[in-house]
GROMACS .gro file of C-alpha atoms in nm:
model
  129
    1MET     CA    1  10.849  12.319   9.632
    2ALA     CA    2  11.199  12.324   9.484
    3ASP     CA    3  11.130  12.568   9.200
    4GLU     CA    4  10.944  12.826   9.412
    5VAL     CA    5  11.092  13.176   9.399
    6ILE     CA    6  11.168  13.335   9.735
    7TRP     CA    7  11.208  13.711   9.701
    8PRO     CA    8  11.428  13.898   9.949
    9ILE     CA    9  11.256  14.138  10.189
   10GLU     CA   10  11.374  14.493  10.126
   11GLN     CA   11  11.342  14.827  10.304
   12ILE     CA   12  11.099  15.059  10.127
   13PRO     CA   13  11.228  15.418  10.105
   14GLY     CA   14  10.992  15.686  10.230
   15SER     CA   15  11.002  15.859   9.892
   16ASP     CA   16  10.857  15.553   9.713
   17ASN     CA   17  10.489  15.502   9.644
   18VAL     CA   18  10.267  15.204   9.703
   19PHE     CA   19   9.962  15.118   9.496
   20MET     CA   20   9.634  14.973   9.617
   21ARG     CA   21   9.328  14.850   9.433
   22ALA     CA   22   9.000  15.015   9.523
   23HIS     CA   23   8.697  14.805   9.430
   24ARG     CA   24   8.395  14.987   9.291
   25MET     CA   25   8.197  14.901   9.607
   26HIS     CA   26   8.418  15.159   9.787
   27PHE     CA   27   8.293  15.444   9.568
   28ARG     CA   28   7.976  15.641   9.632
   29ASN     CA   29   7.858  15.886   9.365
   30GLY     CA   30   8.202  15.860   9.206
   31GLU     CA   31   8.387  15.949   9.529
   32LEU     CA   32   8.625  15.708   9.699
   33GLN     CA   33   8.513  15.628  10.055
   34PRO     CA   34   8.748  15.593  10.354
   35GLY     CA   35   8.627  15.237  10.421
   36VAL     CA   36   8.854  15.123  10.136
   37PHE     CA   37   9.139  15.127  10.388
   38ARG     CA   38   9.101  14.800  10.575
   39GLN     CA   39   9.313  14.521  10.702
   40HIS     CA   40   9.294  14.181  10.533
   41GLY     CA   41   9.473  13.916  10.733
   42ASP     CA   42   9.798  14.055  10.871
   43GLY     CA   43   9.777  14.398  10.705
   44MET     CA   44   9.642  14.620  10.432
   45SER     CA   45   9.774  14.483  10.103
   46VAL     CA   46   9.952  14.719   9.862
   47ASP     CA   47  10.215  14.691   9.586
   48TRP     CA   48  10.551  14.868   9.594
   49GLU     CA   49  10.623  15.080   9.287
   50LYS     CA   50  10.976  14.935   9.260
   51TYR     CA   51  10.826  14.610   9.133
   52SER     CA   52  10.484  14.710   9.002
   53THR     CA   53  10.297  14.970   8.802
   54PRO     CA   54   9.943  15.089   8.872
   55LEU     CA   55   9.821  14.885   8.573
   56GLU     CA   56   9.995  14.568   8.695
   57THR     CA   57   9.836  14.620   9.038
   58LYS     CA   58   9.494  14.659   8.876
   59ASN     CA   59   9.541  14.352   8.658
   60ARG     CA   60   9.614  14.131   8.960
   61ALA     CA   61   9.246  14.167   9.062
   62ALA     CA   62   9.004  13.886   8.983
   63ARG     CA   63   8.801  14.142   8.783
   64PRO     CA   64   9.028  14.435   8.693
   65VAL     CA   65   8.739  14.629   8.539
   66ASP     CA   66   8.580  14.657   8.886
   67ASN     CA   67   8.887  14.824   9.039
   68ALA     CA   68   9.052  15.164   9.045
   69VAL     CA   69   9.411  15.205   9.168
   70ILE     CA   70   9.527  15.460   9.421
   71GLY     CA   71   9.879  15.563   9.512
   72VAL     CA   72  10.027  15.685   9.841
   73ARG     CA   73  10.382  15.783   9.938
   74ALA     CA   74  10.530  15.545  10.196
   75SER     CA   75  10.653  15.830  10.420
   76ASP     CA   76  10.303  15.980  10.428
   77ILE     CA   77  10.159  15.648  10.547
   78ARG     CA   78  10.432  15.611  10.807
   79GLY     CA   79  10.349  15.957  10.938
   80LEU     CA   80  10.004  15.842  11.048
   81HIS     CA   81   9.922  15.674  11.380
   82ASN     CA   82  10.224  15.442  11.394
   83LEU     CA   83  10.145  15.282  11.059
   84ARG     CA   84  10.421  15.070  10.910
   85VAL     CA   85  10.491  14.990  10.545
   86GLN     CA   86  10.667  14.654  10.514
   87HIS     CA   87  10.776  14.469  10.203
   88LYS     CA   88  10.624  14.121  10.214
   89PRO     CA   89  10.677  13.963   9.874
   90GLU     CA   90  10.465  13.668   9.769
   91HIS     CA   91  10.554  13.386   9.532
   92ALA     CA   92  10.368  13.543   9.238
   93ASN     CA   93  10.411  13.909   9.340
   94GLN     CA   94  10.750  14.054   9.431
   95ALA     CA   95  10.585  14.396   9.483
   96HIS     CA   96  10.351  14.277   9.759
   97THR     CA   97  10.373  14.495  10.068
   98ILE     CA   98  10.158  14.534  10.377
   99VAL     CA   99  10.058  14.833  10.584
  100THR     CA  100  10.025  14.736  10.949
  101GLY     CA  101   9.924  14.922  11.261
  102LEU     CA  102   9.569  15.018  11.166
  103PRO     CA  103   9.360  15.087  11.476
  104ALA     CA  104   9.107  14.828  11.589
  105PRO     CA  105   8.779  14.800  11.396
  106GLY     CA  106   8.494  15.009  11.533
  107THR     CA  107   8.716  15.263  11.707
  108PRO     CA  108   8.715  15.640  11.651
  109GLU     CA  109   9.090  15.613  11.583
  110LEU     CA  110   9.026  15.388  11.281
  111VAL     CA  111   8.780  15.639  11.136
  112GLU     CA  112   9.037  15.917  11.182
  113VAL     CA  113   9.321  15.716  11.022
  114ARG     CA  114   9.102  15.615  10.726
  115LEU     CA  115   9.008  15.978  10.661
  116LYS     CA  116   9.375  16.081  10.676
  117LEU     CA  117   9.473  15.799  10.438
  118LEU     CA  118   9.202  15.915  10.198
  119ARG     CA  119   9.341  16.271  10.206
  120ILE     CA  120   9.696  16.160  10.120
  121SER     CA  121   9.589  15.919   9.844
  122THR     CA  122   9.569  15.990   9.475
  123ILE     CA  123   9.354  15.799   9.228
  124LEU     CA  124   9.599  15.692   8.959
  125LEU     CA  125   9.367  15.471   8.753
  126PRO     CA  126   8.999  15.559   8.787
  127LEU     CA  127   8.715  15.312   8.758
  128SER     CA  128   8.618  15.226   8.404
  129SER     CA  129   8.280  15.361   8.301
   0.00000   0.00000   0.00000
């Protein structure tokens, strides 16, 4: 398509944050569960703060009211189990980024990495009541 925007891929500084939606199904008794950290396709989808805000990330959901938004520093993610944070802009979302390197499903390593990701995450926009 001739009018399609192609965003350049940039290096994400370790001091920058990424934002991720957390659907209400990943909360139990008001507490975020580690299962929220999962790969979809080629990585775990997040938005880079350089091109997004927590509210913009939330509003990209099909039903924003069903989502909270968490934030994590890129260097903290990279410090876990060979995880990588890579800018991967999409046509409609220049902020789109993926986290790759999650351990295989069903392994003890995945459980450990998910728990560590939960510990370094901050809920920036809680679920609406």
